[in-house]
PDB file of C-alpha atoms in Angstrom:
ATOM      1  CA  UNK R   1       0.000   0.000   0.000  1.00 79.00           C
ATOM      2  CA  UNK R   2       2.847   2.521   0.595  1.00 88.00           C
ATOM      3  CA  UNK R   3       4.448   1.588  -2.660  1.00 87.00           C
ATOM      4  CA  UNK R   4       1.144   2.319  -4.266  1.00 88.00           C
ATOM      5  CA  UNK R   5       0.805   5.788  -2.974  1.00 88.00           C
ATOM      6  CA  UNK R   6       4.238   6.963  -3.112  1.00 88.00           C
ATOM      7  CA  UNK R   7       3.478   5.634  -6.674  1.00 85.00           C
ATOM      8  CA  UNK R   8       0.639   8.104  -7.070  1.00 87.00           C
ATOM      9  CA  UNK R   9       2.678  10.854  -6.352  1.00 88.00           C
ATOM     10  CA  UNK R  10       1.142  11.585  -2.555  1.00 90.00           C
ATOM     11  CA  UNK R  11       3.358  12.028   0.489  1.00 91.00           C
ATOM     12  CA  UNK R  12       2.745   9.278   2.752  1.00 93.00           C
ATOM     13  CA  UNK R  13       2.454   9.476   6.792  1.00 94.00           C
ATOM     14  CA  UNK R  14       2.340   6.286   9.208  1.00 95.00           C
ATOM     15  CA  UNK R  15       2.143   6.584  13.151  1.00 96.00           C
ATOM     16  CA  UNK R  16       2.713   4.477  15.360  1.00 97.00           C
ATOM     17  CA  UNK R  17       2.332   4.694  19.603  1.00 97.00           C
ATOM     18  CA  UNK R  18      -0.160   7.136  19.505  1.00 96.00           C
ATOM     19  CA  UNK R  19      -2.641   5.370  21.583  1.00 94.00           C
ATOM     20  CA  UNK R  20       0.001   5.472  24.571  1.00 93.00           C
ATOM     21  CA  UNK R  21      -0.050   9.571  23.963  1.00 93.00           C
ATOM     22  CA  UNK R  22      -1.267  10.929  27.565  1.00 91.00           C
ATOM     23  CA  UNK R  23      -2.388  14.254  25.742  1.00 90.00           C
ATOM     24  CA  UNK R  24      -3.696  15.859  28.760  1.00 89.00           C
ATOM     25  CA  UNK R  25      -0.872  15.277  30.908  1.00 88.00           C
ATOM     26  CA  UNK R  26       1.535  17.310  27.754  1.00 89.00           C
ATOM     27  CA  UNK R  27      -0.694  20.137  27.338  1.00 86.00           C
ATOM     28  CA  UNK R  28      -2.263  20.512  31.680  1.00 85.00           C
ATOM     29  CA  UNK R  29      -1.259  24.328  32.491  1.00 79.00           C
ATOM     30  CA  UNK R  30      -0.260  23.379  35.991  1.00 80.00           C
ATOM     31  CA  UNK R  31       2.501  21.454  34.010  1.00 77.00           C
ATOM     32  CA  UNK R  32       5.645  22.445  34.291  1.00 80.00           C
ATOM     33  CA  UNK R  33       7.778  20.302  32.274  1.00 85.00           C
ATOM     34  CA  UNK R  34       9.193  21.075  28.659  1.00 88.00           C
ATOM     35  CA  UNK R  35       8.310  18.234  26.014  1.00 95.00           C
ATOM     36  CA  UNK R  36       9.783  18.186  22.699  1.00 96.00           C
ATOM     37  CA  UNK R  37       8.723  17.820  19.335  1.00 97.00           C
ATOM     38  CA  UNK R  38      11.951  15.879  17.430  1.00 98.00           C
ATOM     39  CA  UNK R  39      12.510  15.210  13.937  1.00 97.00           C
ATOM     40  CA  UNK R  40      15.266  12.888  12.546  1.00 97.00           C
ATOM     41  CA  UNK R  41      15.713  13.765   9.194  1.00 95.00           C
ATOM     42  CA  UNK R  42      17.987  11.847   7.750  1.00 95.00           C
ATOM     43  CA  UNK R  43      16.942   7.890   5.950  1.00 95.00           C
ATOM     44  CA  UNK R  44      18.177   5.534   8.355  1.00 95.00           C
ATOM     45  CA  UNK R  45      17.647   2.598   5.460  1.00 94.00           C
ATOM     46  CA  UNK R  46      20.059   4.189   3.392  1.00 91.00           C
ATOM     47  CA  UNK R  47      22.083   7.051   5.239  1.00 90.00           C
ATOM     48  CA  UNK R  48      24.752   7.159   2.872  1.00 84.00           C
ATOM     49  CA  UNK R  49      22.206   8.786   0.763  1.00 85.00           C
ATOM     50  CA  UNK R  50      20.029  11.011   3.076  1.00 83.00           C
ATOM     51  CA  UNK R  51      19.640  14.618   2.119  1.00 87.00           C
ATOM     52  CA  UNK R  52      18.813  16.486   4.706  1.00 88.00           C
ATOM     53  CA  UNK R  53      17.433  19.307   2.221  1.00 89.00           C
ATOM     54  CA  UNK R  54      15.710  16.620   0.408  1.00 91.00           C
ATOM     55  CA  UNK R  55      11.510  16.854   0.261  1.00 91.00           C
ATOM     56  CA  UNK R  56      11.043  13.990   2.674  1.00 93.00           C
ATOM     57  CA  UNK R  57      13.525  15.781   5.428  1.00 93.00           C
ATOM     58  CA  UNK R  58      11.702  19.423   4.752  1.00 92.00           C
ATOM     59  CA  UNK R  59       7.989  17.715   4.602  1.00 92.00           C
ATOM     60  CA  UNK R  60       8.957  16.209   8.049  1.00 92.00           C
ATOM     61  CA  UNK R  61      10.108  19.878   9.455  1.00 93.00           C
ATOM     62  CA  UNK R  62       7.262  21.079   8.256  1.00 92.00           C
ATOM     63  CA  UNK R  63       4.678  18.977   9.972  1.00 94.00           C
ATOM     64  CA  UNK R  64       6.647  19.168  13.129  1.00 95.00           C
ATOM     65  CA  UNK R  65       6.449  23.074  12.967  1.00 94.00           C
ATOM     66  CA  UNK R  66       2.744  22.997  12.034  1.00 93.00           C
ATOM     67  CA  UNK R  67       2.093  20.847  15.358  1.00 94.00           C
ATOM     68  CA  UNK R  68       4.347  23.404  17.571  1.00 94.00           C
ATOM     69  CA  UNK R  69       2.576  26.014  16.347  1.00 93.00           C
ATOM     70  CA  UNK R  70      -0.926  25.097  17.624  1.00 93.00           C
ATOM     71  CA  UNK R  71      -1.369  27.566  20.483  1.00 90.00           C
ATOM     72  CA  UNK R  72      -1.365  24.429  23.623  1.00 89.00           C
ATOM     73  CA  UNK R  73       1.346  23.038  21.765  1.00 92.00           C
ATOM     74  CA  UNK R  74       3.034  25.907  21.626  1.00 90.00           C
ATOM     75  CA  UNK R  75       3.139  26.473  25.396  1.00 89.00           C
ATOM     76  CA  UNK R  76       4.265  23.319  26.236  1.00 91.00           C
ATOM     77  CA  UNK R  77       6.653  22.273  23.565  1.00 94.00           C
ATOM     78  CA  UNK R  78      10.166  23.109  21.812  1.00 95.00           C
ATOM     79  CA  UNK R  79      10.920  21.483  18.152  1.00 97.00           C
ATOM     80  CA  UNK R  80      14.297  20.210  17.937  1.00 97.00           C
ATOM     81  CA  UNK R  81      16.297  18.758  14.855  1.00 97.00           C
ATOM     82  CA  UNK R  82      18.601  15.975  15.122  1.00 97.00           C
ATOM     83  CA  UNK R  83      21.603  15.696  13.282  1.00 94.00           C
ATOM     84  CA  UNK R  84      23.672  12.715  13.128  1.00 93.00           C
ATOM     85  CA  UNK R  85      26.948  13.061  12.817  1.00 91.00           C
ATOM     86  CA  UNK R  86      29.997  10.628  12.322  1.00 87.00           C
ATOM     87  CA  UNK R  87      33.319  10.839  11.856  1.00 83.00           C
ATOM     88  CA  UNK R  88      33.272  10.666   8.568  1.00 79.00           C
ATOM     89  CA  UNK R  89      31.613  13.602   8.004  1.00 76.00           C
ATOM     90  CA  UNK R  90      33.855  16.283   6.184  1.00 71.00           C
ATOM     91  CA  UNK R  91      32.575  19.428   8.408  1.00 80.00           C
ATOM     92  CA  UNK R  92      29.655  18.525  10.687  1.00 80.00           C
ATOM     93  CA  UNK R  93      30.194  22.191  11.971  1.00 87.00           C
ATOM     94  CA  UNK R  94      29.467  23.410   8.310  1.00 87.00           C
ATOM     95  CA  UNK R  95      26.577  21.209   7.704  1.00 85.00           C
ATOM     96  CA  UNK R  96      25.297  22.417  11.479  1.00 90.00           C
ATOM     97  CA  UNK R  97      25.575  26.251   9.718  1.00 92.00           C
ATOM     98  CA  UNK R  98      23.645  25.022   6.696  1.00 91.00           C
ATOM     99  CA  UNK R  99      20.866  23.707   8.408  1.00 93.00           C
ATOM    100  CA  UNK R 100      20.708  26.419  11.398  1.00 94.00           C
ATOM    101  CA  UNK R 101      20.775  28.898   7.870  1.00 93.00           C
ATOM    102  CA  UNK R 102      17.536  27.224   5.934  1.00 91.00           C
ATOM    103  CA  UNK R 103      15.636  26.840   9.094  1.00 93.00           C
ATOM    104  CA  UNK R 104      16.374  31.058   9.138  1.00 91.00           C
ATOM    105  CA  UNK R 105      14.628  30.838   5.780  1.00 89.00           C
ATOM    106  CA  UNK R 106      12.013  28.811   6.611  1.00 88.00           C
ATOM    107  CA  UNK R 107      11.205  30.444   9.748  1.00 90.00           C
ATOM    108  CA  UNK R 108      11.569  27.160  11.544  1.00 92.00           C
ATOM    109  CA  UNK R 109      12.223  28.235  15.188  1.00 93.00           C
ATOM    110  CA  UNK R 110      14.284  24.884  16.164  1.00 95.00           C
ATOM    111  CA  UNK R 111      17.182  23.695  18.209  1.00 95.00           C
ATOM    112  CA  UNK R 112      19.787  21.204  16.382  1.00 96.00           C
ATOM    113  CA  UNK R 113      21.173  18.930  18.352  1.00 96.00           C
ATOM    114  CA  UNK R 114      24.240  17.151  17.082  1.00 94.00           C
ATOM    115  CA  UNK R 115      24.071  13.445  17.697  1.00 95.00           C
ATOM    116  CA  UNK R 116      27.358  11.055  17.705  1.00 94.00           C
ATOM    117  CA  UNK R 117      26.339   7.957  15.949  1.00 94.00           C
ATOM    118  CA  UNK R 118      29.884   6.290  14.690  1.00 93.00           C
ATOM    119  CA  UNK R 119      28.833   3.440  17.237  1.00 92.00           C
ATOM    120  CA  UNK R 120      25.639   2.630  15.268  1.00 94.00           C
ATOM    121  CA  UNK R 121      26.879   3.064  11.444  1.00 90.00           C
ATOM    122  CA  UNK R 122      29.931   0.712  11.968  1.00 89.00           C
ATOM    123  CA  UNK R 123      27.109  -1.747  12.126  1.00 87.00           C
ATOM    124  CA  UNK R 124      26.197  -1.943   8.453  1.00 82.00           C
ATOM    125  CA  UNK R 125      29.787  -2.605   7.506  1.00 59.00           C
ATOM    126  CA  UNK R 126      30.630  -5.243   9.888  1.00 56.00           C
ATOM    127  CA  UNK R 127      26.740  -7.214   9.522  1.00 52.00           C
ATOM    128  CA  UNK R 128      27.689  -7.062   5.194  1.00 52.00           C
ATOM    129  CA  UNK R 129      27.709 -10.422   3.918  1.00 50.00           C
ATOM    130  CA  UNK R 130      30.799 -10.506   1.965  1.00 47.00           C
ATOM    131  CA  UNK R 131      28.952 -13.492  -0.397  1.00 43.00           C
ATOM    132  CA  UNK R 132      26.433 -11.361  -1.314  1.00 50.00           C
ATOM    133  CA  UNK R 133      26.789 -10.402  -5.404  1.00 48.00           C
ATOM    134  CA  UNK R 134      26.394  -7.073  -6.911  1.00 46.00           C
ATOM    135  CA  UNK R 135      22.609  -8.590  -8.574  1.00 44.00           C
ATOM    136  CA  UNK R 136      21.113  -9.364  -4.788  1.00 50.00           C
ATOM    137  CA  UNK R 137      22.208  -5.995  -3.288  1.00 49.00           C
ATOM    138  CA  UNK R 138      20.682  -3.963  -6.174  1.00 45.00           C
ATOM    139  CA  UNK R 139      17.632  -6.404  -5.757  1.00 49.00           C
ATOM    140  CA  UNK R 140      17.384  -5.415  -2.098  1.00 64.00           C
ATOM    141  CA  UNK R 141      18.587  -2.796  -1.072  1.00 72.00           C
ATOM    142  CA  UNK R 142      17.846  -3.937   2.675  1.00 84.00           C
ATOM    143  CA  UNK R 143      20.250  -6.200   2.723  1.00 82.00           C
ATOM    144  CA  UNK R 144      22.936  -4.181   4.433  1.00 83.00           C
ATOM    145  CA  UNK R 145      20.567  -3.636   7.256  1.00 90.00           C
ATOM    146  CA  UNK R 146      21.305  -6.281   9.892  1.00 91.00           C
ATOM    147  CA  UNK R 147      19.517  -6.129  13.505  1.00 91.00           C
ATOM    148  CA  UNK R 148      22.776  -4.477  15.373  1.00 93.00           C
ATOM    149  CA  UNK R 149      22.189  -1.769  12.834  1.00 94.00           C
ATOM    150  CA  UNK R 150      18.884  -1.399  13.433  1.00 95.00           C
ATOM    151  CA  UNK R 151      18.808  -1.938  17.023  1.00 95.00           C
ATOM    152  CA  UNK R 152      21.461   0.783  17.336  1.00 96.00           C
ATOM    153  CA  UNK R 153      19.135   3.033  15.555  1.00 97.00           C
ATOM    154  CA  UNK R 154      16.544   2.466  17.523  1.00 97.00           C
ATOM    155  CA  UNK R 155      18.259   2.732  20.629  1.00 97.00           C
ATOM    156  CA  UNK R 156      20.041   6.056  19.696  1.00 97.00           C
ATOM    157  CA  UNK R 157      16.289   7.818  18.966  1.00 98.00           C
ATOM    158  CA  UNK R 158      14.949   6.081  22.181  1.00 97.00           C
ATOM    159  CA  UNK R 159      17.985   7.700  24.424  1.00 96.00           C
ATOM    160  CA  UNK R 160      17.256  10.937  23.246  1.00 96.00           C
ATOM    161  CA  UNK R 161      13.808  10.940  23.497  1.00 95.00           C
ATOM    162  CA  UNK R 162      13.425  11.088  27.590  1.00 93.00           C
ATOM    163  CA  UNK R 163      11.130  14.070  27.506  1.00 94.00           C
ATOM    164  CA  UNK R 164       9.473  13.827  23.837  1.00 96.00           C
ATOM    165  CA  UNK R 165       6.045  13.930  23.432  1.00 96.00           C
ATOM    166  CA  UNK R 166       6.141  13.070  19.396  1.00 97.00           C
ATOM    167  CA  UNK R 167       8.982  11.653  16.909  1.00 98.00           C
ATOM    168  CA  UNK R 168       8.772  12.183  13.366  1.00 98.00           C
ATOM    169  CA  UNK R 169      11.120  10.026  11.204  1.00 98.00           C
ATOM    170  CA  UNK R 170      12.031   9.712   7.349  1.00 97.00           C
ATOM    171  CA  UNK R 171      10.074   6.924   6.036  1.00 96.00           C
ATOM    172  CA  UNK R 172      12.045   5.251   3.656  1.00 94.00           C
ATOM    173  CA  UNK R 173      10.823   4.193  -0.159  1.00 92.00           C
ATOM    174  CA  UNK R 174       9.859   0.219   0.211  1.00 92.00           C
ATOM    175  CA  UNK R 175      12.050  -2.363  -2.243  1.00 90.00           C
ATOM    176  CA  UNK R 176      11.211  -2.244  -5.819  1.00 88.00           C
ATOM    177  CA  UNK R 177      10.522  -6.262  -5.371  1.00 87.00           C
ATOM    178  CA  UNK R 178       7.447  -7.044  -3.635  1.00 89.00           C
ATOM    179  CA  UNK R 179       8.849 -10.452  -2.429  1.00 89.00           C
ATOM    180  CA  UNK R 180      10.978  -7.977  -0.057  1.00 90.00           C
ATOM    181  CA  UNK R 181       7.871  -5.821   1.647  1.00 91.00           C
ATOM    182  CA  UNK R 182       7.357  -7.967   4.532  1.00 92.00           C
ATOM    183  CA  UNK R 183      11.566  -7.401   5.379  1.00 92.00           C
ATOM    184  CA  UNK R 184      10.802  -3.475   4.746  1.00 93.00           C
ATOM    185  CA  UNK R 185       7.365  -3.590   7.294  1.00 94.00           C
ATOM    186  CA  UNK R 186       9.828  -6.241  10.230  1.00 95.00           C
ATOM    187  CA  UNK R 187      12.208  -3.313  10.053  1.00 95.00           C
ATOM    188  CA  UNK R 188       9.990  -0.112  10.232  1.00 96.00           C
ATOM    189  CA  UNK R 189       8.380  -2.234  13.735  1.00 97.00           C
ATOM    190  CA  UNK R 190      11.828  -2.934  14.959  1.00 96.00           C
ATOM    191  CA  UNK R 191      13.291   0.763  13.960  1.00 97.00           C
ATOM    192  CA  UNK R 192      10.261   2.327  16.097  1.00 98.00           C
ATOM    193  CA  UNK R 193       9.592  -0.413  18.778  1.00 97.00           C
ATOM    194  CA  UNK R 194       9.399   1.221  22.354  1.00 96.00           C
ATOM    195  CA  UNK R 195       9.702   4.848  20.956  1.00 97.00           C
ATOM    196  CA  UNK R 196       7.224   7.768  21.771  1.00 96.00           C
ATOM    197  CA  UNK R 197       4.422   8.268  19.577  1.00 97.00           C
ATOM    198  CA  UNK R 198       5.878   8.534  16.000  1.00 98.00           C
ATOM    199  CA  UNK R 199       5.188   9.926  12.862  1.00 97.00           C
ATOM    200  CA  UNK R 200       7.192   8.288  10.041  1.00 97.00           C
ATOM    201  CA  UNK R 201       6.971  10.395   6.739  1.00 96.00           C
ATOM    202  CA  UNK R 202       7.732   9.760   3.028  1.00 94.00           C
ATOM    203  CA  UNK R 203       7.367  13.143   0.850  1.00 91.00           C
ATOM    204  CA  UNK R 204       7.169  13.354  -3.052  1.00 89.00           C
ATOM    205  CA  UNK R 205       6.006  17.153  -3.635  1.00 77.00           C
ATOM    206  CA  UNK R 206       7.933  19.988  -2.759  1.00 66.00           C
ATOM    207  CA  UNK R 207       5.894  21.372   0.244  1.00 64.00           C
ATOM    208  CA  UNK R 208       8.283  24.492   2.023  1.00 57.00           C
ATOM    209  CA  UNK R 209       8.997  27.459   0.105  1.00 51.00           C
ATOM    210  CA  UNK R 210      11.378  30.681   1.379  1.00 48.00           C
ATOM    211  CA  UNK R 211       9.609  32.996  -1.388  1.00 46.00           C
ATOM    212  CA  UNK R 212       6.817  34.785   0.923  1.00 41.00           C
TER     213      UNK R 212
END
């Protein structure tokens, strides 16, 4: 069904957790404690490859800015962007200026927040299979993703996420082969199990603009 839509040319949203949201409890006036609204922009099936100026990464800033922006919300929340950032980043200082810069344009009142993750990428190298030929990896393109991987992302968004009331993450594009959906579905449960209510978005239409 997600291949089908993305296919029609609509952005796509799936949440997760929300039935464990204690709404009232976020948004009470007697309440003094500071939730957050995080996004993870980045495509955790496939980070070699995230853009974080891509349309999936702005649609999910977007929708996280339209929540915070509801008056209650407002009150009681601050947005924050996450960046992950490894060591073999060129300049994560210079990518932290690009991103603090198009928020700016956006008018995206945010805090980025920096997140080590060299611990969690090593993962994908070292679960590889060296067997595997050229054909089966462009087949699936899940098959670098092995359960320490995944695990470690889900355990990096869970330790950050202490005092958040929602998560949105990049939903990645499913397989082009069918016979791989129910691998793409196993890891979208394990990437979110035990996290906070979560929005998970795909975008195909360009939905920010800086011209206003």
């Amino acid at each position: 069904m997600i291949a089908d839509v993305l296919n029609l040319g609509k952005n796509v949203c799936l949440c997760r957790h929300f039935h464990q949201m204690d709404k009232a409890a976020i948004l009470r006036k007697d309440n003094r404690q500071k939730f957050y609204i995080d996004v993870w922009p980045v495509d955790f099936f496939n980070p070699d490859e995230s853009n974080i100026f891509g349309t999936t990464s702005l649609f999910l800033m977007q929708l996280a800015t339209i929540l915070n922006m509801v008056s209650s919300w407002r009150k009681r929340t601050m947005l924050r962007v996450f960046l992950c950032v490894s060591s073999r980043d060129a300049d994560p200082e210079a990518q932290k200026k690009q991103v603090k810069h198009m928020l700016h344009e956006l008018r995206i009142n945010a805090t980025i927040v920096p997140v080590p993750w060299d611990h969690v990428v090593t993962n994908i190298a070292q679960g590889q299979s060296d067997s595997q030929s050229e054909a089966e990896a462009d087949t699936d393109y899940l098959s670098h993703l092995n359960n320490g991987y995944i695990n470690g992302v889900n355990g990096l968004v869970s330790g950050q996420s202490v005092d958040t009331a929602v998560t949105f993450l990049y939903l990645p594009r499913p397989p082009p082969t069918p016979a791989h959906y129910a691998r793409y579905l196993e890891l979208l449960t394990q990437i979110t199990n035990g996290l906070r209510p979560t929005v998970m978005v795909h975008g195909i239409s360009a939905v920010t603009t800086t011209n206003l």
